[in-house]
mmCIF file of C-alpha atoms in Angstrom:
data_model
loop_
_atom_site.group_PDB
_atom_site.id
_atom_site.type_symbol
_atom_site.label_atom_id
_atom_site.label_comp_id
_atom_site.label_asym_id
_atom_site.label_seq_id
_atom_site.Cartn_x
_atom_site.Cartn_y
_atom_site.Cartn_z
ATOM 1 C CA MET A 29 -125.385 25.124 177.419
ATOM 2 C CA ALA A 30 -124.198 21.905 176.862
ATOM 3 C CA LYS A 31 -124.658 20.497 173.305
ATOM 4 C CA LYS A 32 -127.371 17.673 172.679
ATOM 5 C CA VAL A 33 -126.404 14.857 170.598
ATOM 6 C CA GLY A 34 -128.908 12.606 168.926
ATOM 7 C CA VAL A 35 -127.884 8.630 168.746
ATOM 8 C CA ILE A 36 -130.008 7.112 166.267
ATOM 9 C CA ARG A 37 -131.451 3.345 166.814
ATOM 10 C CA PHE A 38 -132.312 0.981 164.170
ATOM 11 C CA LEU A 39 -133.659 -2.678 164.609
ATOM 12 C CA GLY A 40 -130.341 -4.210 165.317
ATOM 13 C CA THR A 41 -128.492 -1.214 166.392
ATOM 14 C CA ASN A 42 -126.107 -2.779 169.249
ATOM 15 C CA CYS A 43 -123.722 0.057 170.288
ATOM 16 C CA ASP A 44 -126.237 2.565 171.466
ATOM 17 C CA PHE A 45 -125.534 2.809 175.209
ATOM 18 C CA ASP A 46 -121.785 2.655 174.650
ATOM 19 C CA ILE A 47 -122.311 5.935 172.841
ATOM 20 C CA LEU A 48 -124.889 7.366 175.291
ATOM 21 C CA LYS A 49 -122.828 6.961 178.284
ATOM 22 C CA TRP A 50 -119.624 8.171 176.282
ATOM 23 C CA VAL A 51 -121.566 11.485 175.111
ATOM 24 C CA GLN A 52 -122.697 11.935 178.742
ATOM 25 C CA ASN A 53 -119.161 11.128 180.293
ATOM 26 C CA LYS A 54 -117.732 14.018 178.056
ATOM 27 C CA GLY A 55 -120.680 16.389 179.683
ATOM 28 C CA GLN A 56 -122.898 16.660 177.017
ATOM 29 C CA ASN A 57 -126.428 15.677 176.893
ATOM 30 C CA SER A 58 -127.839 13.040 174.574
ATOM 31 C CA GLU A 59 -131.291 11.443 173.523
ATOM 32 C CA PHE A 60 -131.956 8.230 171.813
ATOM 33 C CA ILE A 61 -133.793 8.866 168.526
ATOM 34 C CA TRP A 62 -136.047 6.039 167.097
ATOM 35 C CA HIS A 63 -135.676 4.908 163.493
ATOM 36 C CA GLU A 64 -139.259 5.214 162.905
ATOM 37 C CA ASP A 65 -139.395 8.776 164.192
ATOM 38 C CA GLN A 66 -138.686 12.114 162.455
ATOM 39 C CA PHE A 67 -137.535 15.100 164.497
ATOM 40 C CA ASN A 68 -136.887 18.745 164.680
ATOM 41 C CA THR A 69 -133.304 19.193 163.174
ATOM 42 C CA GLN A 70 -133.433 22.523 165.790
ATOM 43 C CA ASP A 71 -133.336 20.053 168.583
ATOM 44 C CA PHE A 72 -129.774 19.000 168.006
ATOM 45 C CA GLU A 73 -126.242 19.861 167.680
ATOM 46 C CA ALA A 74 -125.082 16.559 166.547
ATOM 47 C CA LEU A 75 -126.058 13.132 165.541
ATOM 48 C CA ILE A 76 -124.530 9.660 166.065
ATOM 49 C CA LEU A 77 -125.065 6.414 163.987
ATOM 50 C CA PRO A 78 -123.752 3.426 166.211
ATOM 51 C CA GLY A 79 -122.735 0.306 164.945
ATOM 52 C CA GLY A 80 -124.358 -3.006 165.017
ATOM 53 C CA PHE A 81 -126.410 -4.966 162.541
ATOM 54 C CA SER A 82 -129.398 -3.058 161.266
ATOM 55 C CA TYR A 83 -132.111 -5.220 159.934
ATOM 56 C CA GLY A 84 -130.007 -8.158 160.344
ATOM 57 C CA ASP A 85 -127.509 -6.574 157.438
ATOM 58 C CA TYR A 86 -130.501 -7.798 155.223
ATOM 59 C CA LEU A 87 -130.227 -7.013 151.409
ATOM 60 C CA ARG A 88 -126.924 -5.113 152.126
ATOM 61 C CA CYS A 89 -125.373 -3.760 155.375
ATOM 62 C CA GLY A 90 -127.098 -0.464 156.215
ATOM 63 C CA ALA A 91 -129.295 -0.610 152.698
ATOM 64 C CA LEU A 92 -132.777 -0.903 154.894
ATOM 65 C CA ALA A 93 -131.923 1.503 157.736
ATOM 66 C CA ALA A 94 -131.091 3.904 155.033
ATOM 67 C CA ARG A 95 -134.130 3.861 153.371
ATOM 68 C CA SER A 96 -135.989 4.222 157.302
ATOM 69 C CA PRO A 97 -138.193 7.408 158.197
ATOM 70 C CA VAL A 98 -135.538 8.707 160.606
ATOM 71 C CA MET A 99 -133.272 9.101 157.449
ATOM 72 C CA LYS A 100 -135.253 11.861 156.416
ATOM 73 C CA SER A 101 -134.934 14.061 158.816
ATOM 74 C CA VAL A 102 -130.936 13.000 159.242
ATOM 75 C CA ASN A 103 -130.660 13.728 155.278
ATOM 76 C CA GLU A 104 -131.951 17.353 156.381
ATOM 77 C CA PHE A 105 -129.952 18.045 159.282
ATOM 78 C CA ALA A 106 -126.839 16.782 157.380
ATOM 79 C CA LYS A 107 -127.968 19.355 154.526
ATOM 80 C CA GLN A 108 -128.170 22.077 157.041
ATOM 81 C CA GLY A 109 -124.139 21.465 157.446
ATOM 82 C CA LYS A 110 -124.561 20.129 160.671
ATOM 83 C CA PRO A 111 -122.056 17.382 162.141
ATOM 84 C CA VAL A 112 -123.226 13.580 161.956
ATOM 85 C CA LEU A 113 -121.221 10.521 162.639
ATOM 86 C CA GLY A 114 -121.552 7.236 161.451
ATOM 87 C CA ILE A 115 -119.743 4.554 163.399
ATOM 88 C CA CYS A 116 -119.503 0.838 161.660
ATOM 89 C CA ASN A 117 -122.916 0.203 161.023
ATOM 90 C CA GLY A 118 -123.469 3.670 160.965
ATOM 91 C CA PHE A 119 -120.996 4.201 158.404
ATOM 92 C CA GLN A 120 -122.382 1.635 156.095
ATOM 93 C CA ILE A 121 -125.714 3.320 156.543
ATOM 94 C CA LEU A 122 -124.462 6.863 155.740
ATOM 95 C CA CYS A 123 -122.824 5.318 152.655
ATOM 96 C CA GLU A 124 -125.946 3.537 151.408
ATOM 97 C CA ALA A 125 -128.034 6.944 152.230
ATOM 98 C CA GLY A 126 -125.751 8.753 149.812
ATOM 99 C CA LEU A 127 -124.451 10.850 152.324
ATOM 100 C CA LEU A 128 -120.776 9.624 152.332
ATOM 101 C CA PRO A 129 -119.325 8.651 149.051
ATOM 102 C CA GLY A 130 -118.031 4.873 148.512
ATOM 103 C CA ALA A 131 -119.806 1.268 149.645
ATOM 104 C CA LEU A 132 -118.526 -1.099 152.303
ATOM 105 C CA ILE A 133 -118.516 -4.753 150.920
ATOM 106 C CA ARG A 134 -117.360 -7.997 152.724
ATOM 107 C CA ASN A 135 -113.571 -7.828 154.105
ATOM 108 C CA ASP A 136 -111.250 -9.633 151.925
ATOM 109 C CA SER A 137 -110.261 -12.571 154.181
ATOM 110 C CA LEU A 138 -113.825 -13.590 154.598
ATOM 111 C CA ARG A 139 -113.327 -13.140 158.382
ATOM 112 C CA PHE A 140 -115.127 -10.979 160.817
ATOM 113 C CA LYS A 141 -112.148 -8.898 162.268
ATOM 114 C CA ASP A 142 -112.415 -8.329 165.825
ATOM 115 C CA GLU A 143 -108.966 -6.521 166.832
ATOM 116 C CA TRP A 144 -106.871 -3.447 167.736
ATOM 117 C CA ALA A 145 -106.637 -0.958 164.604
ATOM 118 C CA GLN A 146 -103.715 1.518 164.425
ATOM 119 C CA LEU A 147 -104.975 4.434 162.343
ATOM 120 C CA ARG A 148 -103.177 7.507 161.090
ATOM 121 C CA VAL A 149 -104.988 10.887 160.838
ATOM 122 C CA VAL A 150 -105.101 12.096 157.050
ATOM 123 C CA ASN A 151 -106.846 15.158 157.022
ATOM 124 C CA GLN A 152 -107.708 17.397 159.796
ATOM 125 C CA LYS A 153 -111.267 18.355 159.931
ATOM 126 C CA SER A 154 -113.757 20.393 162.287
ATOM 127 C CA TYR A 155 -116.676 19.290 164.738
ATOM 128 C CA PHE A 156 -115.809 15.185 165.582
ATOM 129 C CA GLY A 157 -112.370 15.504 163.953
ATOM 130 C CA GLU A 158 -111.679 18.594 165.486
ATOM 131 C CA LYS A 159 -108.864 17.200 167.885
ATOM 132 C CA LEU A 160 -107.280 14.660 165.715
ATOM 133 C CA ASN A 161 -104.121 16.484 163.612
ATOM 134 C CA PRO A 162 -102.329 15.226 160.339
ATOM 135 C CA ASP A 163 -100.290 12.267 160.862
ATOM 136 C CA GLN A 164 -101.359 11.776 164.228
ATOM 137 C CA LYS A 165 -101.510 8.034 165.341
ATOM 138 C CA ILE A 166 -104.455 6.558 167.212
ATOM 139 C CA GLN A 167 -105.506 2.956 168.499
ATOM 140 C CA LEU A 168 -108.955 1.908 168.128
ATOM 141 C CA PRO A 169 -110.754 -1.148 168.274
ATOM 142 C CA ILE A 170 -112.499 -2.884 164.944
ATOM 143 C CA ALA A 171 -115.457 -5.498 164.940
ATOM 144 C CA HIS A 172 -116.732 -6.336 161.478
ATOM 145 C CA GLY A 173 -117.464 -8.516 158.403
ATOM 146 C CA ASP A 174 -118.133 -6.008 155.861
ATOM 147 C CA GLY A 175 -115.609 -3.033 156.411
ATOM 148 C CA ARG A 176 -113.754 -2.929 152.888
ATOM 149 C CA PHE A 177 -113.942 0.129 151.731
ATOM 150 C CA TYR A 178 -114.603 0.536 147.712
ATOM 151 C CA ALA A 179 -115.214 3.295 145.462
ATOM 152 C CA ASP A 180 -114.969 3.367 141.627
ATOM 153 C CA ALA A 181 -112.433 5.195 140.113
ATOM 154 C CA GLU A 182 -114.299 8.274 139.865
ATOM 155 C CA THR A 183 -115.828 8.732 143.115
ATOM 156 C CA PHE A 184 -112.044 7.537 144.323
ATOM 157 C CA LYS A 185 -110.541 10.354 142.601
ATOM 158 C CA LYS A 186 -113.428 13.094 144.139
ATOM 159 C CA ILE A 187 -112.567 11.516 147.703
ATOM 160 C CA GLN A 188 -108.595 12.227 147.378
ATOM 161 C CA ASP A 189 -109.282 15.505 145.309
ATOM 162 C CA GLN A 190 -111.893 16.825 147.854
ATOM 163 C CA ASN A 191 -109.648 15.943 150.856
ATOM 164 C CA CYS A 192 -112.477 13.229 152.064
ATOM 165 C CA VAL A 193 -110.255 10.734 153.299
ATOM 166 C CA TRP A 194 -110.212 11.298 157.017
ATOM 167 C CA LEU A 195 -108.390 7.992 158.557
ATOM 168 C CA LYS A 196 -106.242 5.570 156.825
ATOM 169 C CA TYR A 197 -104.981 1.903 158.752
ATOM 170 C CA GLU A 198 -101.519 1.479 159.271
ATOM 171 C CA LYS A 199 -101.989 -2.255 158.531
ATOM 172 C CA ASN A 200 -105.048 -2.782 156.310
ATOM 173 C CA PRO A 201 -107.258 -5.303 158.231
ATOM 174 C CA ASN A 202 -109.820 -5.775 155.506
ATOM 175 C CA GLY A 203 -108.978 -5.140 151.814
ATOM 176 C CA SER A 204 -110.026 -1.396 152.217
ATOM 177 C CA MET A 205 -109.055 0.448 148.838
ATOM 178 C CA ALA A 206 -105.865 2.803 150.013
ATOM 179 C CA ASP A 207 -106.440 1.513 153.681
ATOM 180 C CA ILE A 208 -108.912 3.591 154.166
ATOM 181 C CA ALA A 209 -110.950 3.631 157.671
ATOM 182 C CA GLY A 210 -112.604 6.530 157.523
ATOM 183 C CA VAL A 211 -113.873 9.447 155.196
ATOM 184 C CA THR A 212 -116.053 12.734 155.088
ATOM 185 C CA ASN A 213 -117.994 14.236 152.750
ATOM 186 C CA ALA A 214 -117.179 17.200 150.555
ATOM 187 C CA GLN A 215 -118.420 19.551 152.947
ATOM 188 C CA GLY A 216 -116.660 17.899 156.045
ATOM 189 C CA ASN A 217 -119.394 17.509 158.429
ATOM 190 C CA VAL A 218 -120.635 14.020 157.751
ATOM 191 C CA PHE A 219 -118.289 11.611 159.254
ATOM 192 C CA GLY A 220 -118.009 7.510 158.741
ATOM 193 C CA LEU A 221 -115.511 5.276 160.381
ATOM 194 C CA MET A 222 -115.558 1.513 160.834
ATOM 195 C CA PRO A 223 -113.394 1.345 164.018
ATOM 196 C CA HIS A 224 -114.992 2.089 167.204
ATOM 197 C CA PRO A 225 -114.228 5.268 169.096
ATOM 198 C CA GLU A 226 -116.991 4.676 171.764
ATOM 199 C CA ARG A 227 -115.295 1.257 172.755
ATOM 200 C CA ALA A 228 -111.728 3.186 173.906
ATOM 201 C CA GLN A 229 -112.892 5.761 176.255
ATOM 202 C CA PHE A 230 -110.996 4.478 179.340
ATOM 203 C CA SER A 231 -107.531 3.307 180.035
ATOM 204 C CA TRP A 232 -108.865 -0.199 181.242
ATOM 205 C CA MET A 233 -110.660 -0.507 177.716
ATOM 206 C CA GLY A 234 -106.884 -0.685 176.253
ATOM 207 C CA SER A 235 -106.876 2.934 174.943
ATOM 208 C CA THR A 236 -108.346 6.333 175.492
ATOM 209 C CA ASP A 237 -108.091 7.518 172.002
ATOM 210 C CA GLY A 238 -111.718 7.675 171.696
ATOM 211 C CA ASP A 239 -111.485 11.022 173.586
ATOM 212 C CA PHE A 240 -110.227 12.656 170.375
ATOM 213 C CA PHE A 241 -113.871 12.260 168.756
ATOM 214 C CA LEU A 242 -115.744 14.010 171.162
ATOM 215 C CA MET B 78 -147.442 -11.151 138.379
ATOM 216 C CA LYS B 79 -144.341 -12.694 138.803
ATOM 217 C CA CYS B 80 -140.686 -11.765 137.996
ATOM 218 C CA PHE B 81 -137.147 -12.553 139.315
ATOM 219 C CA VAL B 82 -134.218 -9.964 139.520
ATOM 220 C CA LYS B 83 -130.918 -11.084 139.297
ATOM 221 C CA VAL B 84 -128.258 -9.162 141.626
ATOM 222 C CA MET B 85 -124.527 -9.850 140.757
ATOM 223 C CA PRO B 86 -121.517 -8.138 141.779
ATOM 224 C CA ARG B 87 -119.602 -5.757 139.756
ATOM 225 C CA GLU B 88 -116.736 -7.442 137.948
ATOM 226 C CA VAL B 89 -114.341 -5.127 139.318
ATOM 227 C CA ILE B 90 -115.434 -6.208 142.828
ATOM 228 C CA LEU B 91 -113.385 -8.753 144.268
ATOM 229 C CA ASP B 92 -116.348 -11.100 144.821
ATOM 230 C CA THR B 93 -114.664 -12.767 148.120
ATOM 231 C CA GLN B 94 -117.636 -15.646 148.311
ATOM 232 C CA GLY B 95 -117.485 -16.600 144.804
ATOM 233 C CA ARG B 96 -113.742 -16.851 145.007
ATOM 234 C CA VAL B 97 -113.515 -19.264 148.264
ATOM 235 C CA VAL B 98 -116.543 -21.420 146.334
ATOM 236 C CA GLU B 99 -114.205 -21.571 142.851
ATOM 237 C CA THR B 100 -111.133 -22.440 144.852
ATOM 238 C CA HIS B 101 -113.201 -25.005 146.725
ATOM 239 C CA LEU B 102 -114.532 -26.353 143.376
ATOM 240 C CA LYS B 103 -111.380 -26.375 141.470
ATOM 241 C CA LYS B 104 -109.672 -28.168 144.356
ATOM 242 C CA GLN B 105 -112.286 -30.822 144.085
ATOM 243 C CA GLY B 106 -111.135 -31.264 140.662
ATOM 244 C CA PHE B 107 -114.250 -29.827 138.819
ATOM 245 C CA LYS B 108 -113.685 -27.993 134.965
ATOM 246 C CA ILE B 109 -114.232 -24.110 136.445
ATOM 247 C CA GLU B 110 -112.904 -21.197 135.189
ATOM 248 C CA GLN B 111 -114.444 -18.839 137.535
ATOM 249 C CA CYS B 112 -117.412 -18.559 140.274
ATOM 250 C CA ARG B 113 -119.354 -15.434 140.996
ATOM 251 C CA ILE B 114 -122.188 -15.318 143.633
ATOM 252 C CA GLY B 115 -124.795 -12.925 143.653
ATOM 253 C CA LYS B 116 -128.737 -13.248 144.462
ATOM 254 C CA MET B 117 -131.990 -14.078 142.965
ATOM 255 C CA ILE B 118 -134.806 -11.508 144.398
ATOM 256 C CA GLU B 119 -138.253 -12.856 143.507
ATOM 257 C CA LEU B 120 -141.165 -10.385 143.356
ATOM 258 C CA ASP B 121 -145.110 -10.965 142.661
ATOM 259 C CA LEU B 122 -146.561 -7.624 141.842
ATOM 260 C CA THR B 123 -149.689 -6.268 141.981
ATOM 261 C CA VAL B 124 -150.076 -5.110 138.246
ATOM 262 C CA GLN B 125 -151.205 -5.751 134.983
ATOM 263 C CA THR B 126 -148.778 -5.801 132.232
ATOM 264 C CA PRO B 127 -145.194 -6.608 131.564
ATOM 265 C CA ASP B 128 -144.517 -2.771 131.065
ATOM 266 C CA GLU B 129 -146.045 -1.894 134.116
ATOM 267 C CA MET B 130 -144.068 -4.529 135.821
ATOM 268 C CA ALA B 131 -140.697 -3.547 134.721
ATOM 269 C CA ALA B 132 -141.552 0.248 135.210
ATOM 270 C CA GLU B 133 -142.157 -0.586 138.611
ATOM 271 C CA VAL B 134 -139.283 -3.017 139.297
ATOM 272 C CA GLN B 135 -137.086 -0.587 137.859
ATOM 273 C CA LYS B 136 -138.194 1.939 140.445
ATOM 274 C CA MET B 137 -137.676 -0.467 143.265
ATOM 275 C CA MET B 138 -133.988 -1.148 142.065
ATOM 276 C CA LEU B 139 -133.368 2.848 142.055
ATOM 277 C CA ALA B 140 -135.117 2.956 145.626
ATOM 278 C CA GLY B 141 -132.475 0.338 146.907
ATOM 279 C CA LEU B 142 -132.810 -2.929 145.761
ATOM 280 C CA TYR B 143 -129.381 -2.806 144.209
ATOM 281 C CA ASN B 144 -126.112 -0.507 145.139
ATOM 282 C CA PRO B 145 -124.954 0.424 141.499
ATOM 283 C CA LEU B 146 -121.656 1.215 142.854
ATOM 284 C CA ILE B 147 -121.109 -2.319 143.456
ATOM 285 C CA GLU B 148 -123.824 -4.200 142.026
ATOM 286 C CA LYS B 149 -125.656 -4.942 138.303
ATOM 287 C CA TYR B 150 -128.938 -6.403 137.934
ATOM 288 C CA GLU B 151 -130.842 -7.787 135.038
ATOM 289 C CA ILE B 152 -134.864 -8.673 135.143
ATOM 290 C CA LEU B 153 -135.540 -11.979 134.486
ATOM 291 C CA ASN B 154 -139.541 -12.636 133.555
ATOM 292 C CA GLY B 155 -141.105 -15.341 135.748
#
């Protein structure tokens, strides 16, 4: 039976339909989940938190979304070892929720970066990272103002020791620590990245490297 | 009962906004060493005593009003 992927929508999420179509194009079922609802973790095989500007980026990017009712279920889902992927604002939300290490702060250039990024795979992971091999180069678009990955010394050491670095930029666009573009949790079932794989589905989009993630 | 919470980026964080304003002020010839920009939160609480207020604000901060990884805060009485 095809997998069912839950796509979580917050106020201000704006890549939700792209992701729904992306998942459906891959022959999987997908369904939206509203941020005020909670869900039965048995109903889904995987979850994706899309990008956007949840709650207008008020307080801090992802801070308010990370504390909305649906996150109780997301947390439970992640604790069961099931796969969760956060893209862009979804990545910020997962960091704010404590499901991923570190934080994402304003780009060092202070500019919103909307461009193609060349990425290098650091560690192979299961689920969303299954088809990505170490040292593989891929190209995905980025579109963010707050994508500079930051971790304090202790957190950074943990990230490295536990092989949590997933993707790195070949050319750092935002001042991210150690060129980090994506990380996972220590268990390897929660994923976050700033680039947008759902915006690289077809060759007319400029790249099909999003294929590797589903 | 009112209070203000000052939230500032930690020293180790490159405060890009503060840096830009700092450069701008320096270029205008102001006598300035450094500029850092944080935020001020004004809270009007339904508590009766300063102790209750401090406890309640602390709970709110831990519930997500600040991110200890990148920010520090200070409660200022209104």
